[in-house]
């Protein structure tokens, strides 16, 4: 009993530290993007920014070539590292590196060769911009190979739980990427140079992550090849690859429909609020990258209570970290967009933003369920759910976009994530022997008062009609956030969580003080 308690406390402390590191790293990137995006949009103009987004969409479609091997690698690296099996860690790592180099080369070549017919015949791009779009896609195609290798190397650091290292490197690379883009645009360069700079920094990132991975696990520097590790990765990654094949459709098909049915400008009016809502995913991804290796390392454990509690707590904490920002954009989204980018942009994008941030919250609540199912070797369930969603989502997105444009795209996305979250929550609750209605009820009971406090406070601030970026308005929003945080502490989290947070803060403060 005592050992179990110690393990539980050790696990919770490690999780909280890693989540905090992820949060710091990703919040830094959100702040950089927040200040840089208006300048980048104005410098490129809505058409070129739409092409900039399109490059990412096209490259993202080829992510199905990962075949789930990256996810499988993180799972097995975490499992074998927890078991102390260094030979298996090394064999798994190099098996995935070799496969991803070949798959990355194939993908980069395919993207480059198909760039012209895709740009000219599929997307509604003004003829004068077609050549620029083709060149941009071809330059971006190089980044596909680099990103494949990066996913394996960074997966090593993720699997062993060194998120402090992962985020230190990520902060430097992300800052260089955004900073260099701003400098190039300020100096009179355009889209091609910005994308090329992104690719160069990606390559530098692989080198930096490789050195970081070798410091964590030095024995990875000696290559090894064993077919047995390939078969293990392919077996696990088989169902994950189904999700990876349909995932680009689920993530990007509405952007392609917008470009083909409407215009490249309408993609910008959608992609900027989508990007803003996507920045909130730093919260869920801060949890996701930590939870997946933890669930994977628990594969051989018979203590299902630890996994069940981890699943429920992480879902509840995700909700608390997410919901204030969602309510903020729902209540004050138009005022924010007007002050941030401009009144015309706010007119075209406010409704889209409100729907997308709500969808983001719902989607975040599926993350612990997805991580638990994949980490505990139930990968066939998310794969099945994603296939069902794709069959329903594609025609719904086409119809809604044709009729309502960007707002229709946002509504289609909302419907898709509602279905996805319910299916994943239901499957994970069954895995842990918990009724989903009871599970939802426990989360709702803890969250309803904090939600009421924040929603009421934000509505009150909006009714004052203050200038958005004025000191008084920002101070009022901050006061509402503080009240929300107090209500979460008072009614949202239990004594165990409060104790662990106090201990973590005390440990952090004493550590920094000692330095």
Coordinates of C-alpha atoms in Angstrom, one line a residue:
X1 CA 0.0 0.0 0.0
X2 CA 2.8 2.4 0.9
X3 CA 4.7 1.7 -2.3
X4 CA 1.7 2.2 -4.4
X5 CA 1.0 5.6 -2.8
X6 CA 4.6 6.6 -3.4
X7 CA 4.4 5.5 -7.0
X8 CA 1.2 7.4 -7.5
X9 CA 2.7 10.6 -6.0
X10 CA 5.9 10.2 -8.1
X11 CA 3.8 9.7 -11.2
X12 CA 1.6 12.7 -10.5
X13 CA 4.6 15.0 -9.8
X14 CA 6.3 13.9 -13.0
X15 CA 3.2 14.4 -15.0
X16 CA 2.6 17.9 -13.6
X17 CA 6.2 19.0 -14.2
X18 CA 6.2 17.7 -17.8
X19 CA 2.8 19.4 -18.5
X20 CA 4.1 22.7 -17.1
X21 CA 7.2 22.4 -19.4
X22 CA 5.0 21.8 -22.4
X23 CA 2.7 24.6 -21.4
X24 CA 5.6 27.1 -21.1
X25 CA 7.1 26.1 -24.4
X26 CA 3.8 26.3 -26.3
X27 CA 2.6 29.4 -24.7
X28 CA 5.8 31.1 -25.8
X29 CA 5.0 30.1 -29.3
X30 CA 1.4 31.3 -29.0
X31 CA 2.6 34.7 -27.8
X32 CA 5.1 35.0 -30.7
X33 CA 2.4 34.0 -33.2
X34 CA -0.1 36.5 -31.6
X35 CA 2.2 39.4 -32.2
X36 CA 3.6 38.2 -35.6
X37 CA 0.5 37.0 -37.4
X38 CA -1.1 40.5 -38.1
X39 CA 2.2 41.7 -39.6
X40 CA 2.6 38.5 -41.7
X41 CA -0.9 38.6 -43.0
X42 CA -0.6 42.3 -43.9
X43 CA 2.8 41.8 -45.5
X44 CA 1.8 38.8 -47.6
X45 CA -1.8 40.0 -48.2
X46 CA -4.8 37.6 -47.9
X47 CA -4.0 35.8 -51.2
X48 CA -0.4 35.0 -50.4
X49 CA -1.2 34.1 -46.8
X50 CA -3.8 31.7 -48.2
X51 CA -1.1 30.1 -50.3
X52 CA 1.1 29.9 -47.3
X53 CA -1.6 28.0 -45.4
X54 CA -2.2 25.8 -48.5
X55 CA 1.4 24.7 -48.5
X56 CA 1.0 23.3 -45.0
X57 CA -2.3 21.6 -46.0
X58 CA -0.8 19.9 -49.0
X59 CA 2.2 18.6 -47.1
X60 CA -0.1 17.6 -44.2
X61 CA -2.0 15.3 -46.6
X62 CA 1.1 13.2 -47.1
X63 CA 1.4 12.6 -43.4
X64 CA -0.4 9.3 -44.0
X65 CA 3.1 8.0 -45.1
X66 CA 4.0 7.9 -41.4
X67 CA 1.9 4.7 -41.2
X68 CA 1.6 5.2 -37.5
X69 CA 5.3 4.2 -37.0
X70 CA 6.1 7.4 -35.1
X71 CA 3.4 6.8 -32.6
X72 CA 4.5 3.1 -32.3
X73 CA 8.1 4.2 -31.8
X74 CA 7.2 6.5 -28.9
X75 CA 5.0 3.7 -27.3
X76 CA 7.7 1.1 -27.5
X77 CA 10.5 3.4 -26.5
X78 CA 8.5 4.4 -23.4
X79 CA 7.7 0.8 -22.6
X80 CA 11.2 -0.6 -23.2
X81 CA 12.8 2.3 -21.4
X82 CA 10.6 1.7 -18.4
X83 CA 11.6 -2.0 -18.4
X84 CA 15.3 -1.1 -18.8
X85 CA 15.8 -2.9 -22.1
X86 CA 18.4 -0.7 -23.8
X87 CA 18.9 -3.1 -26.8
X88 CA 15.2 -3.0 -27.7
X89 CA 15.2 0.8 -27.4
X90 CA 18.1 1.1 -29.8
X91 CA 16.7 -1.4 -32.2
X92 CA 13.3 0.3 -32.3
X93 CA 14.8 3.7 -32.8
X94 CA 17.0 2.8 -35.8
X95 CA 14.3 0.7 -37.4
X96 CA 12.0 3.7 -37.5
X97 CA 14.8 6.1 -38.6
X98 CA 15.6 3.9 -41.7
X99 CA 11.9 3.5 -42.6
X100 CA 11.2 7.2 -42.2
X101 CA 14.1 8.3 -44.4
X102 CA 12.8 6.2 -47.3
X103 CA 9.2 7.2 -46.7
X104 CA 10.2 10.9 -46.3
X105 CA 12.1 10.8 -49.6
X106 CA 9.2 9.3 -51.4
X107 CA 6.8 11.8 -49.9
X108 CA 8.9 14.8 -50.7
X109 CA 9.4 13.7 -54.3
X110 CA 5.6 13.0 -54.8
X111 CA 4.7 16.5 -53.4
X112 CA 7.2 18.2 -55.7
X113 CA 6.1 16.3 -58.8
X114 CA 2.4 16.8 -58.3
X115 CA 2.6 20.5 -57.2
X116 CA 1.7 22.0 -60.6
X117 CA -1.4 19.9 -61.4
X118 CA -2.6 20.2 -57.8
X119 CA -2.2 24.0 -57.7
X120 CA -3.5 24.6 -61.3
X121 CA -6.4 22.2 -61.6
X122 CA -7.7 21.7 -58.0
X123 CA -7.5 25.0 -56.2
X124 CA -9.1 28.3 -57.1
X125 CA -6.0 30.4 -57.2
X126 CA -5.7 33.6 -59.3
X127 CA -3.7 32.7 -62.5
X128 CA -1.1 35.4 -61.7
X129 CA -0.3 33.6 -58.4
X130 CA -0.2 30.1 -59.8
X131 CA 3.6 30.0 -60.4
X132 CA 4.4 31.4 -57.0
X133 CA 2.1 28.8 -55.4
X134 CA 3.9 25.9 -57.3
X135 CA 7.3 27.1 -56.3
X136 CA 6.2 27.5 -52.7
X137 CA 4.9 23.9 -52.6
X138 CA 8.1 22.6 -54.1
X139 CA 10.2 24.3 -51.6
X140 CA 7.9 23.2 -48.7
X141 CA 8.1 19.6 -50.0
X142 CA 11.7 19.4 -48.7
X143 CA 10.4 20.0 -45.2
X144 CA 8.3 16.8 -45.4
X145 CA 11.5 14.6 -45.2
X146 CA 13.0 16.7 -42.5
X147 CA 9.8 16.6 -40.4
X148 CA 9.7 12.8 -40.7
X149 CA 13.2 12.5 -39.2
X150 CA 12.4 15.1 -36.6
X151 CA 9.4 13.2 -35.4
X152 CA 11.5 10.1 -34.6
X153 CA 14.4 12.0 -32.9
X154 CA 12.1 14.2 -30.8
X155 CA 10.1 11.0 -30.0
X156 CA 13.1 9.7 -28.1
X157 CA 13.1 12.7 -25.7
X158 CA 9.3 12.5 -25.4
X159 CA 9.3 8.7 -24.6
X160 CA 11.8 9.1 -21.7
X161 CA 9.8 12.0 -20.3
X162 CA 12.5 14.8 -20.7
X163 CA 10.0 17.5 -21.8
X164 CA 12.3 20.1 -20.3
X165 CA 14.9 19.3 -23.0
X166 CA 12.2 19.0 -25.7
X167 CA 10.8 22.4 -24.9
X168 CA 14.1 24.3 -24.5
X169 CA 15.1 23.2 -28.0
X170 CA 11.6 23.9 -29.3
X171 CA 11.4 27.4 -28.0
X172 CA 14.7 28.4 -29.7
X173 CA 13.7 26.8 -33.0
X174 CA 10.2 28.3 -33.0
X175 CA 11.5 31.7 -32.1
X176 CA 14.0 31.5 -35.0
X177 CA 11.3 30.4 -37.4
X178 CA 8.9 33.2 -36.7
X179 CA 11.5 35.8 -36.1
X180 CA 13.2 35.1 -39.4
X181 CA 9.9 35.2 -41.3
X182 CA 9.2 38.7 -39.9
X183 CA 12.7 39.9 -40.7
X184 CA 12.4 38.7 -44.3
X185 CA 9.0 40.3 -44.9
X186 CA 10.2 43.5 -43.3
X187 CA 13.2 43.5 -45.6
X188 CA 11.0 43.2 -48.7
X189 CA 11.2 39.5 -49.4
X190 CA 8.0 37.4 -50.0
X191 CA 6.5 33.9 -49.7
X192 CA 9.2 31.8 -51.3
X193 CA 11.9 33.2 -49.0
X194 CA 9.7 32.7 -45.9
X195 CA 9.0 29.0 -46.7
X196 CA 12.7 28.4 -47.5
X197 CA 13.7 29.9 -44.2
X198 CA 11.2 27.6 -42.4
X199 CA 12.8 24.5 -44.1
X200 CA 16.4 25.6 -43.2
X201 CA 15.4 26.0 -39.6
X202 CA 13.7 22.6 -39.6
X203 CA 17.0 21.1 -40.7
X204 CA 18.9 22.9 -37.9
X205 CA 16.2 21.6 -35.6
X206 CA 16.9 18.0 -36.5
X207 CA 20.6 18.5 -35.7
X208 CA 19.8 20.1 -32.4
X209 CA 17.2 17.4 -31.4
X210 CA 19.7 14.6 -32.4
X211 CA 22.3 16.0 -30.1
X212 CA 19.7 16.3 -27.3
X213 CA 18.5 12.7 -27.8
X214 CA 22.1 11.4 -27.6
X215 CA 22.6 13.2 -24.3
X216 CA 19.5 11.5 -22.9
X217 CA 20.3 8.1 -24.4
X218 CA 24.0 8.0 -25.6
X219 CA 23.8 4.4 -26.8
X220 CA 21.6 5.5 -29.7
X221 CA 24.7 6.7 -31.5
X222 CA 25.5 3.1 -32.6
X223 CA 23.2 2.1 -35.5
X224 CA 21.6 -1.3 -35.5
X225 CA 19.2 -3.1 -37.8
X226 CA 16.9 -5.9 -36.9
X227 CA 13.7 -6.9 -38.9
X228 CA 12.0 -8.0 -35.7
X229 CA 11.6 -4.4 -34.6
X230 CA 10.1 -3.4 -38.0
X231 CA 7.4 -6.0 -37.7
X232 CA 6.6 -4.9 -34.1
X233 CA 6.3 -1.3 -35.2
X234 CA 4.2 -2.1 -38.3
X235 CA 1.9 -4.4 -36.2
X236 CA 1.2 -1.6 -33.7
X237 CA 1.2 1.1 -36.3
X238 CA -1.3 -0.7 -38.6
X239 CA -4.4 0.7 -36.9
X240 CA -2.8 4.0 -36.1
X241 CA -1.9 4.3 -39.8
X242 CA -5.6 4.1 -40.6
X243 CA -6.2 7.1 -38.4
X244 CA -3.2 8.8 -40.1
X245 CA -4.6 8.2 -43.5
X246 CA -7.9 9.8 -42.7
X247 CA -6.5 12.3 -40.3
X248 CA -5.4 14.8 -43.0
X249 CA -8.9 14.6 -44.5
X250 CA -10.5 15.3 -41.1
X251 CA -8.1 18.1 -40.3
X252 CA -7.8 19.8 -43.7
X253 CA -10.6 18.9 -46.1
X254 CA -12.7 21.9 -45.2
X255 CA -9.8 24.2 -46.2
X256 CA -9.5 22.5 -49.6
X257 CA -13.3 22.8 -50.1
X258 CA -13.1 26.5 -49.2
X259 CA -10.4 27.1 -51.8
X260 CA -12.1 25.2 -54.5
X261 CA -15.7 26.3 -53.8
X262 CA -15.1 29.8 -52.7
X263 CA -11.8 31.7 -53.0
X264 CA -8.3 31.8 -51.6
X265 CA -9.3 34.9 -49.6
X266 CA -12.1 33.0 -47.9
X267 CA -9.5 30.5 -46.8
X268 CA -7.6 33.3 -45.0
X269 CA -10.8 34.5 -43.3
X270 CA -11.2 30.9 -42.1
X271 CA -7.6 29.9 -41.4
X272 CA -6.7 32.9 -39.2
X273 CA -9.5 32.1 -36.6
X274 CA -8.7 28.4 -37.1
X275 CA -5.1 29.2 -36.3
X276 CA -6.1 31.2 -33.3
X277 CA -8.4 28.4 -32.0
X278 CA -5.6 26.0 -32.8
X279 CA -3.2 27.9 -30.6
X280 CA -5.4 26.9 -27.7
X281 CA -4.5 23.4 -28.5
X282 CA -1.2 24.1 -26.7
X283 CA -3.2 23.2 -23.6
X284 CA -4.3 19.8 -24.9
X285 CA -1.0 19.0 -26.6
X286 CA 0.8 19.8 -23.3
X287 CA -1.2 16.9 -21.8
X288 CA -1.2 14.6 -24.8
X289 CA 2.5 14.3 -25.4
X290 CA 2.9 13.5 -21.7
X291 CA 0.0 11.1 -21.3
X292 CA 0.6 8.8 -24.2
X293 CA 4.1 7.6 -23.1
X294 CA 2.8 7.3 -19.5
X295 CA -0.2 5.1 -20.6
X296 CA 2.3 3.1 -22.8
X297 CA 4.6 2.5 -19.8
X298 CA 1.7 1.2 -17.9
X299 CA 1.0 -1.5 -20.5
X300 CA 2.1 -4.4 -18.3
X301 CA 0.6 -3.1 -15.1
X302 CA -2.4 -4.7 -13.5
X303 CA -3.3 -1.6 -11.5
X304 CA -6.2 -0.3 -13.6
X305 CA -7.2 2.2 -10.9
X306 CA -4.1 4.4 -11.7
X307 CA -5.0 4.5 -15.4
X308 CA -8.7 5.2 -14.6
X309 CA -7.8 8.1 -12.2
X310 CA -5.3 9.5 -14.7
X311 CA -7.9 9.5 -17.4
X312 CA -10.6 11.3 -15.4
X313 CA -8.2 13.8 -13.8
X314 CA -6.5 14.8 -17.0
X315 CA -9.9 15.3 -18.7
X316 CA -11.1 17.5 -15.9
X317 CA -7.9 19.5 -15.8
X318 CA -8.0 20.0 -19.5
X319 CA -11.5 21.4 -19.3
X320 CA -10.5 23.8 -16.6
X321 CA -7.4 25.1 -18.5
X322 CA -9.4 25.4 -21.7
X323 CA -12.8 26.7 -20.9
X324 CA -12.0 30.3 -19.7
X325 CA -10.3 31.1 -23.1
X326 CA -13.2 29.5 -25.0
X327 CA -15.7 31.7 -23.1
X328 CA -13.5 34.7 -23.6
X329 CA -13.6 34.3 -27.4
X330 CA -17.3 33.5 -27.5
X331 CA -18.2 36.6 -25.4
X332 CA -15.6 39.0 -26.7
X333 CA -14.4 37.5 -30.0
X334 CA -15.6 40.3 -32.3
X335 CA -14.0 43.0 -30.1
X336 CA -10.7 41.0 -30.0
X337 CA -10.5 40.5 -33.8
X338 CA -11.4 44.1 -34.5
X339 CA -8.6 45.4 -32.2
X340 CA -6.1 42.7 -33.3
X341 CA -6.4 42.7 -37.1
X342 CA -9.2 45.1 -38.2
X343 CA -13.0 45.6 -38.4
X344 CA -13.4 44.1 -41.9
X345 CA -11.6 41.0 -40.8
X346 CA -13.7 40.8 -37.6
X347 CA -16.9 41.1 -39.7
X348 CA -15.9 38.1 -41.9
X349 CA -14.4 35.9 -39.1
X350 CA -16.1 36.4 -35.8
X351 CA -18.8 33.7 -36.2
X352 CA -16.2 31.3 -37.5
X353 CA -14.0 32.0 -34.4
X354 CA -16.8 31.4 -31.9
X355 CA -17.7 28.0 -33.5
X356 CA -14.1 26.9 -33.8
X357 CA -13.1 27.6 -30.2
X358 CA -16.1 25.7 -28.9
X359 CA -15.1 22.8 -31.2
X360 CA -11.6 23.1 -29.8
X361 CA -12.8 22.6 -26.2
X362 CA -14.9 19.6 -27.1
X363 CA -12.0 18.1 -29.1
X364 CA -9.6 18.6 -26.2
X365 CA -11.9 16.5 -24.0
X366 CA -11.2 13.5 -26.3
X367 CA -7.4 13.7 -25.8
X368 CA -7.0 11.6 -22.6
X369 CA -9.4 9.0 -24.0
X370 CA -7.4 8.7 -27.3
X371 CA -4.1 8.5 -25.4
X372 CA -5.4 5.8 -23.1
X373 CA -6.8 3.7 -25.9
X374 CA -3.6 3.9 -28.0
X375 CA -1.2 3.6 -25.1
X376 CA -3.0 0.5 -23.8
X377 CA -3.0 -1.2 -27.2
X378 CA -6.6 -0.5 -28.2
X379 CA -5.6 1.3 -31.4
X380 CA -8.3 -0.4 -33.5
X381 CA -11.0 1.7 -31.8
X382 CA -9.8 5.2 -32.7
X383 CA -9.1 3.9 -36.2
X384 CA -12.6 2.6 -36.6
X385 CA -14.1 5.9 -35.2
X386 CA -12.0 8.0 -37.6
X387 CA -13.2 6.0 -40.6
X388 CA -16.9 6.5 -39.6
X389 CA -16.3 10.2 -39.0
X390 CA -14.7 10.6 -42.4
X391 CA -17.6 9.0 -44.2
X392 CA -20.0 11.3 -42.5
X393 CA -17.8 14.5 -42.4
X394 CA -16.7 14.9 -46.0
X395 CA -20.2 15.2 -47.6
X396 CA -21.4 17.3 -44.7
X397 CA -18.4 19.7 -45.0
X398 CA -18.9 20.0 -48.8
X399 CA -22.6 20.8 -48.4
X400 CA -22.2 23.3 -45.5
X401 CA -19.3 25.1 -47.2
X402 CA -21.1 25.4 -50.5
X403 CA -24.0 26.9 -48.7
X404 CA -22.5 28.9 -45.9
X405 CA -18.8 29.4 -46.7
X406 CA -16.4 29.7 -43.8
X407 CA -19.2 29.5 -41.2
X408 CA -20.3 26.2 -42.8
X409 CA -16.8 24.9 -42.6
X410 CA -16.6 25.7 -38.8
X411 CA -20.0 24.1 -38.2
X412 CA -18.9 20.9 -40.0
X413 CA -15.8 20.8 -37.9
X414 CA -17.9 21.3 -34.7
X415 CA -20.2 18.4 -35.6
X416 CA -17.2 16.1 -36.4
X417 CA -15.4 16.7 -33.1
X418 CA -18.6 16.2 -31.1
X419 CA -19.0 12.8 -32.6
X420 CA -15.3 12.0 -32.2
X421 CA -15.3 13.0 -28.5
X422 CA -18.4 11.0 -27.6
X423 CA -17.1 7.9 -29.3
X424 CA -13.6 8.1 -27.7
X425 CA -15.0 8.9 -24.2
X426 CA -17.4 6.0 -24.4
X427 CA -14.7 3.5 -25.5
X428 CA -12.3 4.6 -22.8
X429 CA -14.9 4.6 -20.1
X430 CA -15.8 1.0 -21.0
X431 CA -12.1 0.1 -20.9
X432 CA -12.0 1.3 -17.3
X433 CA -15.4 -0.1 -16.3
X434 CA -17.0 3.3 -15.8
X435 CA -20.5 4.4 -17.1
X436 CA -20.1 7.3 -19.4
X437 CA -23.2 9.2 -18.0
X438 CA -21.8 8.8 -14.5
X439 CA -18.4 10.0 -15.8
X440 CA -19.8 13.0 -17.5
X441 CA -21.8 13.8 -14.4
X442 CA -18.7 13.9 -12.2
X443 CA -17.0 16.3 -14.5
X444 CA -20.0 18.5 -14.9
X445 CA -20.6 18.7 -11.1
X446 CA -17.1 20.0 -10.6
X447 CA -17.1 22.4 -13.5
X448 CA -20.4 24.1 -13.5
X449 CA -19.7 26.8 -10.9
X450 CA -16.4 27.9 -12.3
X451 CA -18.0 28.1 -15.8
X452 CA -20.8 30.3 -14.4
X453 CA -18.3 32.6 -12.7
X454 CA -16.2 33.2 -15.8
X455 CA -19.1 33.5 -18.2
X456 CA -21.0 36.0 -16.0
X457 CA -17.8 38.0 -15.4
X458 CA -16.9 38.3 -19.1
X459 CA -20.4 39.3 -20.0
X460 CA -20.2 42.1 -17.4
X461 CA -16.9 43.3 -18.7
X462 CA -18.3 43.4 -22.3
X463 CA -21.3 45.4 -21.2
X464 CA -18.9 48.2 -20.1
X465 CA -17.9 48.8 -23.8
X466 CA -14.3 49.7 -23.0
X467 CA -11.6 49.9 -25.7
X468 CA -10.4 46.4 -26.0
X469 CA -6.6 46.9 -25.5
X470 CA -7.1 49.6 -22.9
X471 CA -5.5 49.0 -19.5
X472 CA -8.8 49.1 -17.7
X473 CA -10.4 46.5 -20.0
X474 CA -7.4 44.2 -19.7
X475 CA -7.4 44.6 -16.0
X476 CA -11.1 43.7 -15.8
X477 CA -10.5 40.6 -17.9
X478 CA -7.6 39.7 -15.6
X479 CA -9.9 40.1 -12.5
X480 CA -12.4 37.7 -14.0
X481 CA -9.7 35.2 -14.7
X482 CA -8.5 35.4 -11.1
X483 CA -12.0 34.9 -9.9
X484 CA -12.3 31.9 -12.2
X485 CA -9.0 30.4 -10.9
X486 CA -10.2 30.8 -7.3
X487 CA -13.5 29.1 -8.1
X488 CA -11.6 26.2 -9.8
X489 CA -9.4 25.9 -6.7
X490 CA -12.4 26.0 -4.4
X491 CA -14.9 23.9 -6.2
X492 CA -13.2 22.2 -9.2
X493 CA -10.2 20.2 -7.9
X494 CA -10.0 17.9 -4.9
X495 CA -7.6 17.9 -1.9
X496 CA -5.2 15.5 -3.5
X497 CA -4.6 17.8 -6.5
X498 CA -4.3 20.9 -4.3
X499 CA -1.7 19.1 -2.2
X500 CA 0.3 18.0 -5.2
X501 CA 0.2 21.5 -6.7
X502 CA 1.4 23.1 -3.4
X503 CA 4.2 20.6 -3.1
X504 CA 5.2 21.1 -6.7
X505 CA 5.3 24.9 -6.3
X506 CA 7.2 24.6 -3.0
X507 CA 9.8 22.3 -4.7
X508 CA 10.1 24.6 -7.7
X509 CA 10.6 27.7 -5.5
X510 CA 13.1 26.1 -3.2
X511 CA 15.0 24.7 -6.2
X512 CA 15.3 28.1 -7.9
X513 CA 16.0 29.8 -4.6
X514 CA 18.8 27.3 -3.9
X515 CA 20.3 28.1 -7.3

